[in-house]
Every structure is written in C-alpha cells, then in structure tokens.
Coordinates of C-alpha atoms and ligand atoms in Angstrom, one line a residue:
M18 CA 10.6 3.0 -19.4
T19 CA 8.1 3.9 -17.2
A20 CA 4.9 2.2 -17.0
R21 CA 1.8 4.5 -15.4
G22 CA -1.0 2.7 -13.5
D23 CA -3.5 2.7 -16.8
G24 CA -1.2 0.8 -18.2
H25 CA 0.2 3.0 -20.7
I26 CA 4.3 3.1 -21.2
M27 CA 6.6 6.1 -21.9
V28 CA 9.7 4.4 -23.8
A29 CA 12.1 7.6 -23.1
P30 CA 10.2 9.4 -20.1
E31 CA 13.3 12.2 -19.9
I32 CA 13.1 12.4 -23.8
E33 CA 9.4 12.8 -24.2
R34 CA 8.3 15.3 -20.9
L35 CA 11.9 17.0 -21.3
D36 CA 11.2 21.0 -20.3
R37 CA 11.3 23.0 -23.5
T38 CA 14.3 25.0 -22.7
S39 CA 16.4 22.1 -22.8
L40 CA 14.8 20.5 -25.5
A41 CA 15.8 23.6 -27.6
R42 CA 19.0 23.6 -26.4
L43 CA 19.3 19.7 -27.4
Q44 CA 17.9 21.1 -31.0
L45 CA 20.2 23.7 -31.4
D46 CA 23.7 21.9 -30.5
R47 CA 22.2 18.9 -33.1
L48 CA 21.1 21.0 -35.9
R49 CA 24.3 22.8 -35.8
Q50 CA 26.1 19.1 -36.5
T51 CA 23.4 18.4 -39.1
L52 CA 24.2 21.8 -40.9
D53 CA 28.2 21.1 -40.6
R54 CA 27.6 17.8 -42.1
A55 CA 25.4 18.4 -45.2
Y56 CA 27.9 20.9 -45.7
A57 CA 30.7 19.4 -45.6
C58 CA 29.8 16.2 -47.5
V59 CA 26.4 16.5 -49.6
P60 CA 27.8 18.8 -52.4
H61 CA 23.8 20.0 -53.5
Y62 CA 23.6 21.7 -49.8
R63 CA 27.1 22.9 -50.5
A64 CA 26.1 24.4 -53.6
A65 CA 22.7 25.1 -52.3
F66 CA 24.1 27.0 -49.0
D67 CA 26.6 29.3 -51.1
A68 CA 23.9 30.5 -53.4
A69 CA 22.0 31.9 -50.1
K70 CA 25.0 32.9 -48.7
V71 CA 24.4 31.2 -45.7
R72 CA 27.3 29.0 -43.7
P73 CA 26.6 26.4 -41.0
D74 CA 28.2 28.8 -38.5
H75 CA 25.4 31.4 -39.3
L76 CA 23.1 29.4 -36.8
K77 CA 23.4 31.2 -33.5
S78 CA 20.0 30.5 -33.0
L79 CA 17.1 28.0 -34.0
A80 CA 15.3 31.0 -35.7
D81 CA 18.4 31.5 -37.9
L82 CA 17.5 28.2 -39.5
A83 CA 15.5 30.4 -41.7
R84 CA 17.8 31.8 -43.7
F85 CA 19.0 28.7 -44.5
P86 CA 17.4 27.0 -48.4
F87 CA 14.4 24.3 -48.3
T88 CA 14.8 21.2 -49.9
V89 CA 12.2 19.7 -52.2
K90 CA 11.6 16.2 -53.5
T91 CA 12.7 17.3 -56.7
D92 CA 16.4 17.3 -55.2
L93 CA 16.1 14.2 -54.5
R94 CA 14.8 13.3 -57.7
D95 CA 17.7 15.4 -59.5
N96 CA 20.4 13.4 -57.4
Y97 CA 18.9 10.1 -57.9
P98 CA 19.8 7.4 -56.8
F99 CA 22.5 8.3 -54.2
G100 CA 23.6 11.9 -54.6
L101 CA 22.5 13.5 -51.4
F102 CA 23.9 10.6 -49.3
A103 CA 26.4 12.2 -46.5
V104 CA 27.9 8.8 -45.9
P105 CA 29.6 6.2 -48.0
R106 CA 27.6 4.3 -50.1
D107 CA 28.9 1.5 -48.0
Q108 CA 27.6 2.5 -44.4
V109 CA 24.5 2.6 -46.3
V110 CA 23.0 -0.4 -44.6
R111 CA 19.1 -0.1 -46.0
L112 CA 17.5 1.9 -49.0
H113 CA 13.9 2.5 -49.6
A114 CA 12.2 4.1 -52.2
S115 CA 9.1 6.0 -53.1
S116 CA 7.0 4.5 -55.6
G117 CA 7.6 7.2 -58.3
T118 CA 4.3 7.4 -60.0
T119 CA 5.9 10.6 -62.1
G120 CA 9.6 10.1 -63.6
K121 CA 12.4 8.5 -60.9
P122 CA 11.7 7.4 -57.8
T123 CA 13.0 9.1 -54.5
V124 CA 15.4 6.9 -52.7
V125 CA 15.9 7.2 -49.0
G126 CA 19.3 5.5 -47.4
Y127 CA 19.8 4.5 -43.5
T128 CA 23.0 3.9 -41.9
A129 CA 23.4 1.2 -39.3
R130 CA 22.7 4.1 -36.4
D131 CA 20.0 5.9 -38.6
I132 CA 18.2 1.9 -38.1
D133 CA 18.4 1.9 -34.5
T134 CA 17.1 5.9 -34.1
W135 CA 13.9 5.0 -36.4
A136 CA 13.5 1.5 -34.7
G137 CA 13.4 3.6 -31.3
V138 CA 11.5 6.6 -32.4
M139 CA 8.8 3.7 -33.8
A140 CA 9.2 2.2 -30.5
R141 CA 8.2 5.2 -28.6
S142 CA 5.5 6.2 -31.1
L143 CA 3.6 2.4 -30.7
A144 CA 4.0 3.1 -26.5
C145 CA 2.6 6.5 -27.2
A146 CA -0.2 4.8 -29.2
G147 CA -1.1 2.5 -26.4
V148 CA 0.6 -0.4 -27.5
R149 CA 2.3 -2.7 -24.8
P150 CA 5.0 -5.0 -24.7
G151 CA 3.8 -8.6 -24.9
D152 CA 1.2 -7.2 -27.4
V153 CA 0.5 -9.6 -31.0
V154 CA 0.6 -6.7 -33.6
H155 CA -0.5 -7.2 -37.0
N156 CA 0.7 -5.2 -39.8
A157 CA -0.8 -4.6 -42.7
L158 CA 1.3 -2.2 -43.8
G159 CA 3.1 -3.2 -47.0
Y160 CA 6.9 -4.6 -46.3
G161 CA 9.1 -4.0 -49.3
M162 CA 10.4 -0.5 -50.9
F163 CA 7.4 1.5 -48.6
T164 CA 9.1 2.8 -45.2
G165 CA 5.8 1.6 -43.4
G166 CA 6.1 -2.2 -43.0
L167 CA 9.3 -2.6 -41.9
G168 CA 9.5 0.8 -39.8
F169 CA 6.9 -0.6 -37.7
H170 CA 7.6 -4.1 -37.1
Y171 CA 11.7 -3.0 -36.1
G172 CA 9.6 -0.7 -33.7
A173 CA 7.0 -3.1 -32.7
E174 CA 9.7 -6.1 -31.8
R175 CA 12.1 -3.1 -30.3
L176 CA 8.7 -2.4 -27.7
G177 CA 8.8 -6.5 -27.1
C178 CA 5.5 -7.2 -29.1
T179 CA 4.8 -10.5 -31.2
V180 CA 4.8 -8.8 -34.7
T181 CA 2.9 -10.9 -37.7
P182 CA 4.1 -9.2 -40.6
A183 CA 0.9 -9.8 -43.2
S184 CA 1.8 -7.0 -45.7
G185 CA -0.6 -5.8 -47.9
G186 CA -3.4 -8.0 -49.7
Q187 CA -5.2 -11.3 -49.2
T188 CA -7.4 -9.9 -46.7
E189 CA -9.5 -13.0 -46.1
R190 CA -6.4 -14.7 -45.3
Q191 CA -5.4 -11.8 -42.9
I192 CA -8.8 -11.8 -40.9
G193 CA -8.1 -15.4 -40.3
L194 CA -4.7 -14.5 -38.9
M195 CA -5.8 -11.8 -36.6
R196 CA -8.3 -14.1 -35.5
D197 CA -6.4 -17.3 -35.0
F198 CA -3.2 -15.3 -33.3
G199 CA -5.3 -12.6 -31.3
A200 CA -3.8 -9.7 -32.2
Q201 CA -4.9 -6.7 -30.0
V202 CA -2.9 -4.0 -32.4
L203 CA -3.8 -3.7 -35.9
V204 CA -1.3 -1.4 -38.1
S205 CA -2.5 -0.5 -41.3
T206 CA -3.7 2.4 -43.4
P207 CA -7.2 4.2 -42.9
S208 CA -8.5 2.8 -46.0
Y209 CA -7.2 -0.7 -45.9
A210 CA -8.8 -1.2 -41.9
L211 CA -12.0 -0.5 -43.7
N212 CA -11.1 -3.3 -46.3
L213 CA -10.4 -5.5 -43.2
A214 CA -13.8 -4.4 -41.2
E215 CA -15.5 -5.1 -44.4
V216 CA -14.1 -8.3 -45.2
A217 CA -14.3 -9.4 -41.5
E218 CA -18.2 -8.7 -41.5
R219 CA -18.6 -10.7 -44.8
M220 CA -16.8 -13.5 -43.3
G221 CA -19.2 -13.8 -40.2
V222 CA -15.7 -12.8 -38.1
D223 CA -16.6 -10.4 -35.5
L224 CA -13.0 -8.3 -34.8
A225 CA -15.2 -6.0 -32.3
A226 CA -15.5 -8.6 -30.4
S227 CA -11.8 -9.9 -30.8
P228 CA -8.8 -8.6 -28.2
L229 CA -8.1 -5.8 -31.0
R230 CA -7.7 -2.7 -29.2
V231 CA -5.7 -0.3 -30.6
G232 CA -5.3 0.6 -34.4
L233 CA -2.3 2.5 -35.6
L234 CA -3.8 4.1 -38.7
G235 CA -1.6 6.5 -41.0
A236 CA 0.4 7.0 -44.4
E237 CA -2.8 8.6 -46.4
P238 CA -5.1 11.7 -44.7
W239 CA -8.5 10.7 -43.2
S240 CA -10.8 12.2 -41.2
E241 CA -12.6 12.3 -37.9
T242 CA -15.8 10.8 -38.9
M243 CA -13.4 8.0 -40.7
R244 CA -12.1 7.2 -37.4
A245 CA -15.6 7.1 -35.3
E246 CA -17.0 4.5 -38.4
L247 CA -13.3 2.3 -37.9
D248 CA -13.2 2.3 -34.3
R249 CA -17.0 1.1 -34.0
R250 CA -16.8 -1.8 -36.8
L251 CA -13.5 -2.8 -35.6
G252 CA -14.0 -2.4 -31.7
F253 CA -10.8 -0.3 -31.1
A254 CA -9.0 3.0 -30.0
A255 CA -7.7 4.3 -33.8
V256 CA -5.2 6.4 -33.7
D257 CA -3.6 8.7 -36.1
S258 CA 0.2 8.2 -37.2
Y259 CA 2.4 10.5 -39.5
G260 CA 5.4 10.3 -41.0
L261 CA 7.1 10.1 -44.6
S262 CA 10.3 8.5 -46.1
E263 CA 12.3 11.7 -47.2
I264 CA 12.2 12.1 -43.5
I265 CA 12.7 8.2 -41.8
G266 CA 9.3 7.0 -42.8
P267 CA 6.5 6.5 -40.0
G268 CA 7.6 7.4 -36.6
V269 CA 7.6 11.0 -37.0
A270 CA 5.0 11.7 -35.2
M271 CA 1.9 9.7 -33.3
E272 CA -1.1 10.3 -31.4
C273 CA -1.4 9.3 -27.7
H274 CA -4.5 7.3 -26.3
L275 CA -5.8 10.8 -25.4
R276 CA -6.1 11.6 -29.3
V277 CA -5.6 15.6 -29.5
G278 CA -3.0 15.9 -31.9
L279 CA 0.1 13.8 -33.4
H280 CA 3.7 14.2 -30.4
A281 CA 6.1 15.2 -33.1
W282 CA 9.8 13.5 -31.9
E283 CA 11.2 16.9 -31.9
D284 CA 14.7 15.5 -29.8
H285 CA 15.1 13.9 -33.8
F286 CA 13.4 16.4 -36.0
L287 CA 12.9 20.3 -36.2
F288 CA 9.8 21.8 -37.5
E289 CA 8.1 24.8 -39.1
V290 CA 5.2 25.7 -40.5
V291 CA 5.5 28.0 -43.4
D292 CA 3.2 30.0 -45.9
P293 CA 2.9 27.8 -48.9
Q294 CA 3.2 30.6 -51.1
T295 CA 5.2 33.4 -49.6
L296 CA 7.5 30.1 -47.9
E297 CA 7.8 32.6 -45.1
P298 CA 7.9 31.2 -41.3
L299 CA 4.2 31.3 -39.8
P300 CA 3.5 32.4 -36.3
M301 CA 3.0 29.1 -34.3
G302 CA -0.6 27.9 -34.4
E303 CA -1.3 29.1 -38.2
E304 CA -1.9 26.8 -40.7
G305 CA 0.2 26.1 -43.3
E306 CA 3.0 23.9 -45.3
L307 CA 4.7 21.2 -42.7
V308 CA 8.9 21.9 -43.4
V309 CA 10.7 19.2 -41.4
T310 CA 14.6 19.4 -40.9
T311 CA 16.4 16.4 -39.6
L312 CA 18.3 16.5 -36.4
T313 CA 20.0 12.9 -35.9
K314 CA 19.9 11.4 -39.3
E315 CA 23.6 10.4 -40.8
A316 CA 23.1 9.0 -44.0
L317 CA 20.1 11.1 -45.5
P318 CA 20.1 14.8 -43.7
M319 CA 17.8 16.6 -44.5
V320 CA 17.4 20.5 -44.4
R321 CA 14.0 22.4 -44.4
Y322 CA 12.1 19.7 -46.3
R323 CA 8.9 20.9 -47.8
T324 CA 6.7 18.1 -47.2
R325 CA 3.7 19.6 -48.9
D326 CA 1.4 18.6 -46.1
I327 CA -0.8 21.3 -44.7
T328 CA -1.5 21.2 -40.5
R329 CA -0.9 23.2 -37.3
L330 CA 1.3 22.8 -35.1
D331 CA -0.1 22.8 -31.0
P332 CA 3.1 24.1 -28.3
E333 CA 0.7 23.2 -25.2
P334 CA 1.9 20.2 -23.1
C335 CA -0.4 16.9 -23.4
A336 CA -2.5 16.0 -20.4
C337 CA -0.3 12.8 -21.2
G338 CA 2.6 14.4 -19.7
R339 CA 4.6 14.2 -23.1
T340 CA 6.1 18.1 -23.9
H341 CA 7.1 17.9 -27.5
L342 CA 5.0 19.5 -30.3
R343 CA 1.5 18.1 -31.6
I344 CA 1.0 18.2 -35.3
L345 CA -2.7 18.5 -35.5
R346 CA -4.5 16.0 -38.1
V347 CA -3.1 16.4 -41.6
T348 CA -5.7 17.5 -43.8
G349 CA -4.4 16.6 -47.6
R350 CA -1.2 17.9 -49.4
D351 CA -1.5 21.1 -50.7
D352 CA -1.1 19.4 -54.1
D353 CA -3.7 17.1 -53.6
M354 CA -6.0 20.1 -53.3
L355 CA -9.2 20.8 -55.7
I356 CA -10.5 24.0 -56.9
I357 CA -13.9 23.1 -58.1
R358 CA -15.7 26.5 -59.2
G359 CA -13.6 28.6 -56.9
V360 CA -14.3 26.5 -53.9
N361 CA -10.8 24.9 -52.2
L362 CA -11.6 21.0 -51.3
Y363 CA -9.0 18.3 -49.7
P364 CA -10.5 15.0 -50.5
S365 CA -10.5 14.4 -46.8
Q366 CA -12.9 17.1 -46.3
M367 CA -15.4 15.7 -48.6
E368 CA -14.7 12.0 -46.3
S369 CA -15.6 14.1 -43.0
V370 CA -19.0 14.4 -44.5
L371 CA -19.7 11.6 -46.3
V372 CA -18.7 9.4 -44.0
G373 CA -21.9 8.0 -41.8
F374 CA -24.4 9.9 -44.2
P375 CA -27.6 7.4 -43.9
G376 CA -28.1 4.7 -46.5
I377 CA -24.2 5.2 -47.8
A378 CA -21.0 2.7 -47.4
P379 CA -18.2 4.8 -46.3
Q380 CA -16.8 4.6 -49.6
Y381 CA -15.8 7.2 -52.3
Q382 CA -14.1 8.2 -55.4
L383 CA -13.9 11.7 -56.6
V384 CA -13.4 12.4 -60.6
V385 CA -12.6 16.1 -61.7
A386 CA -13.1 16.8 -65.0
R387 CA -13.4 20.1 -67.4
Q388 CA -16.4 21.3 -68.6
G389 CA -15.4 24.2 -70.8
A390 CA -13.8 26.7 -68.7
L391 CA -14.9 25.2 -65.6
D392 CA -13.9 21.8 -63.6
H393 CA -16.5 19.6 -62.9
L394 CA -16.8 17.0 -59.9
T395 CA -18.3 13.6 -60.1
V396 CA -18.4 12.4 -56.4
E397 CA -19.3 8.3 -56.8
V398 CA -20.2 6.6 -53.6
E399 CA -22.1 3.1 -52.9
A400 CA -25.4 2.3 -51.3
L401 CA -25.4 0.4 -48.5
E402 CA -27.8 -2.1 -49.7
P403 CA -28.6 -3.1 -53.4
D404 CA -31.2 -0.6 -54.0
S405 CA -33.1 0.0 -57.4
E406 CA -32.1 2.6 -59.8
D407 CA -34.9 4.7 -59.2
E408 CA -33.7 4.9 -55.1
R409 CA -30.1 5.6 -56.0
G410 CA -31.2 8.4 -57.7
L411 CA -33.1 9.5 -54.9
L412 CA -30.0 9.2 -52.7
A413 CA -27.5 10.8 -55.3
A414 CA -29.8 14.1 -54.8
R415 CA -29.8 13.6 -51.1
V416 CA -26.3 13.5 -50.8
R417 CA -25.5 16.3 -53.8
H418 CA -27.7 18.6 -51.5
H419 CA -25.7 17.4 -48.6
L420 CA -22.5 18.3 -50.3
K421 CA -23.5 21.7 -51.2
S422 CA -24.6 22.7 -47.5
Q423 CA -22.1 21.1 -45.9
L424 CA -18.8 22.1 -48.0
G425 CA -20.7 24.8 -50.3
V426 CA -19.3 22.7 -53.5
S427 CA -21.4 22.2 -56.5
S428 CA -21.3 18.2 -57.6
E429 CA -22.7 15.3 -59.5
V430 CA -23.1 12.6 -57.7
I431 CA -23.6 8.8 -58.6
V432 CA -24.5 6.2 -55.9
R433 CA -23.3 2.9 -57.2
L434 CA -23.9 -0.7 -56.0
P435 CA -23.1 -2.2 -53.1
G436 CA -18.5 -3.8 -53.8
E437 CA -18.5 -1.6 -57.2
L438 CA -15.7 1.4 -56.2
P439 CA -12.3 -0.4 -55.8
R440 CA -11.4 -1.5 -52.4
S441 CA -8.1 0.1 -51.0
E442 CA -4.9 -2.4 -50.3
G443 CA -2.6 0.3 -48.9
K444 CA -3.0 3.7 -49.9
A445 CA -6.3 4.8 -50.9
V446 CA -6.5 6.4 -54.8
R447 CA -9.3 8.9 -53.9
V448 CA -9.2 10.8 -56.7
R449 CA -9.0 10.5 -60.5
D450 CA -8.0 13.7 -62.1
L451 CA -9.0 13.7 -66.1
R452 CA -7.8 17.0 -66.5
R453 CA -4.1 15.9 -66.1
G454 CA -4.9 13.2 -69.1
Ligands
DLL2 O1 3.4 6.8 -46.2 C1 5.5 6.7 -44.4 C2 4.0 6.1 -43.3 C3 4.3 4.9 -43.0 C4 3.2 7.3 -42.6 C5 3.1 4.4 -42.4 C6 2.6 6.7 -41.5 C7 2.5 5.1 -41.5 P1 5.6 8.4 -47.5 O2 5.1 6.9 -48.1 O3 6.7 8.7 -47.9 O4 5.6 7.7 -46.3 O5 4.3 9.2 -47.9 C8 4.3 10.3 -47.1 O6 2.2 10.2 -47.2 O7 4.1 13.5 -47.0 C9 1.8 12.7 -46.1 O8 1.3 13.3 -47.6 C10 1.0 11.6 -45.9 N1 0.8 10.9 -45.3 C11 1.2 10.1 -44.1 N2 1.0 9.8 -43.0 C12 -0.2 10.6 -43.0 C13 -1.1 11.3 -41.8 C14 4.5 7.0 -45.7 N3 -1.3 10.7 -40.6 C15 3.6 11.1 -47.5 N4 -2.1 11.8 -42.3 C16 2.9 12.6 -46.3 C17 -2.0 12.5 -43.7 C18 -0.2 11.4 -44.2 N5 -1.4 12.1 -44.7

C-alpha cells in the first residue's frame, strides 16, 4: 500500500501501475490456466469448446481468445444451480444469486480464495475512489443474495475502514446513523443516494455540511447530470462503480478521484468489446458490448461472458498513475434500449437531459406502450412545487419540447405532484414496458 501526498492510497501499486507488456504476459498466463480449468472441470465448457472445435492449447496469444465461444446468462440458468462450478460444491464457501425476474435465478459461487480475491479487488477499488483506512463507510447496498452489500463490506474491512452495514430501506434511520457516526463514505445505488438526499433534506439534516466526502455509486446506469445533482446535494464526490455477479460482483471496475472512466482490474479480468449484432471483436475505443473473461476465479470461471452492457474502453494510462484499461460510463444494457418511432434511446440518456430541468425534481419513470403499430412513450416526472394542474400542464409542454430538441424523441409528458413517483430502495425501475404484458 502506498500513500501519495494528496492522501490517496494505492493498495497494489506494483499491479495497478504495471507496464502493459508485463500485464499482457500475466493475462496470457492466467488465461491459459482458466481455459484449462474450464475445459477439464466444467462439462458445459468442454461441450462448447468441442462444438467450436477449439482446445485450450490453441491459445497462443491473447487475440486467440476470439476463437473461443461466448458464455451467456441462459448458460447459467440452464445449468441451475451449480452446473457451471469448476470445484466440488463443498469447496464453495459462499453463494449469491440474481433476483431472477424471469424464470430461474442465476447462481454464483465462491471458494475461500475467490472471497479473498474479491475483498482484494474491492479494497483496491475503494482506495482508487479516494477512500482511506479509518474512514467510516456507510454501506446502503442490499446485504443478502445481491453481491453489492457483502462485496463492499469485505473490501472496506480489508482496507481498514469502519463499516456500517445498513443495507437498503429504513431511510430515516439510515440518515440518523450517517449523521451520528460521522460517515465519510456512502456506498449505494445512485437512485438510492437521491432518495437519501431527499429524506435528509426533509428531516432537516444537512449531509452536505457533514463529514461525507465520497459516494461510491453503481449497480445501475446513471448520468453525468445525476452525478452533478448528487455531488451538490450530498456535498461529496460521487464516483462510478461497475461490476456484475457473474464475474465477481462489484469490484470489476472503479473510477479514481479524477472521474474519467473506470479502472478495470485487468490482472483478474480480461475485457473485450464486441459488436452486439455480429459478435465480432471491435477495435479498441469503439462502442459495443462488453465481454469479460475471469482470470483467477476458482469456483465459477467465466469465459467470454456477454454482459449485454454497452460501453467503450480507453487504453490511455490515467493521470493517477494507473495503467489498467478504463471502461467508460456504461450507458445501459442493450436489452434496456428503447426504440421509439425509430429513435434508439437508453433510459440514462433520458435522465441526462431531465435532471436539472427547471421546475422538476430529478425523479422520472418511462412508460412504453403500443399504440397501433407504433411504440408510444410516456415520460412521468415530478414538479418541485405543488403546482396547480394548469401550471403542471405548461411545465409538461416545456419538458416535452426539451426532450424532442435534445434527444429527437417524441413523447407524452406527465408532470406529477411532488412525492408521487415511487422512490428507489436499491436498483431503480425506470421503465414500465406495457408491450410485454
Ligand atoms: O449490480 C454489482 C454491483 C454492485 C456493481 C454494487 C456496482 C455496485 P448485478 O446485480 O449482477 O451486480 O447487476 C449487474 O448491473 O451488468 C449492469 O447492467 C448494471 N450495472 C452495474 N454497475 C453499473 C454501473 C451488480 N456503474 C448489472 N453503470 C450490470 C451502469 C451498471 N450499469
């Protein structure tokens, strides 16, 4: 661990600043081991590699990975619950699972060494974001089957912080705990951070004047305008945090205090971006679907996992000194993209032009319905003040015009009264899609 003059800590400087040639060598070595393990221990991978006529010893360079088959979410579901595990079940010390809104949940497992690796990348991520040993970390991510709560918990303890395992919900109580314990760090989803900000304001607690310094926010798409809003209302620097259960949970990538993309931990994960339609690898820097391969995971090695997340990679070393690739803000999942009368739209793009619009609160919900042969979008926002129906009608017209001019999308806008839209307790549900019944 090294500390810089400005108080920032680097947990694994020899790895975080490793030159790219050595990093590629380390990746190739670990990738070979991962493919060997997957082929030898997981019947699904053996069958998939055989079908694609590739064997682990065909991998001579990192580019050869493109010859190997992808893994997708349904592979986990089809092998429910433990079929993709590469170790006997009694070596798995922890299970997590996704909520599984459609069909079976996806189950992920960790050996004791995986848990240790996870705590390590989390501690590294927290420090990268500007958290310091001794900080009071208020963790408002859900504890339980979701990877968020426990992932950050272990990392914060590993870094030497004092953790408040608040989990989600009981928002007023959480504000009291943050105030009384002098929280310096908040961990939550961006939408729940907004909920906390609103409730604190209502309770008369000025979190912006509290010791709160850093917000580690992630688990859902959000926008730069939401970041500015949260920075202002909570008096901290909000940084973006990315991860997914199938790969490890949070701890895949984290922004540093410069907030110019998320440092992706390449000694543990290998990143590709592919064209979501053709599935061909894209040149560095182009936008497409992020594909991740694990390099050190024991219980659940993932080979070319298609995340469905749309982003770009930036290979330039960061001014903070770290050499690992940066993932640029994830706009959304390709399956969350709406096509409204020919215009492609991610909910986070809508957020980026709604938040900060005069007269409305930064709360919104999108309702998509079928009207004849066309998709119809209704945008529900909230007035800042309890305006009359006429006033809200005028405000709606202004918002509708703004959305059309900024995004080119035609929509119906409804301005609700303050507090009418549902508040997030974790991952916000932004879209109600009435087309899917
Ligand atoms: O959300 C892990 C996590 C917890 C990440 C806490 C960060 C903080 P899952 O529940 O498996 O895991 O959901 C993963 O959430 O594929 C993305 O679509 C989305 N996601 C996660 N982080 C971000 C982010 C956790 N920073 C899925 N920006 C991913 C945009 C994100 N989307």
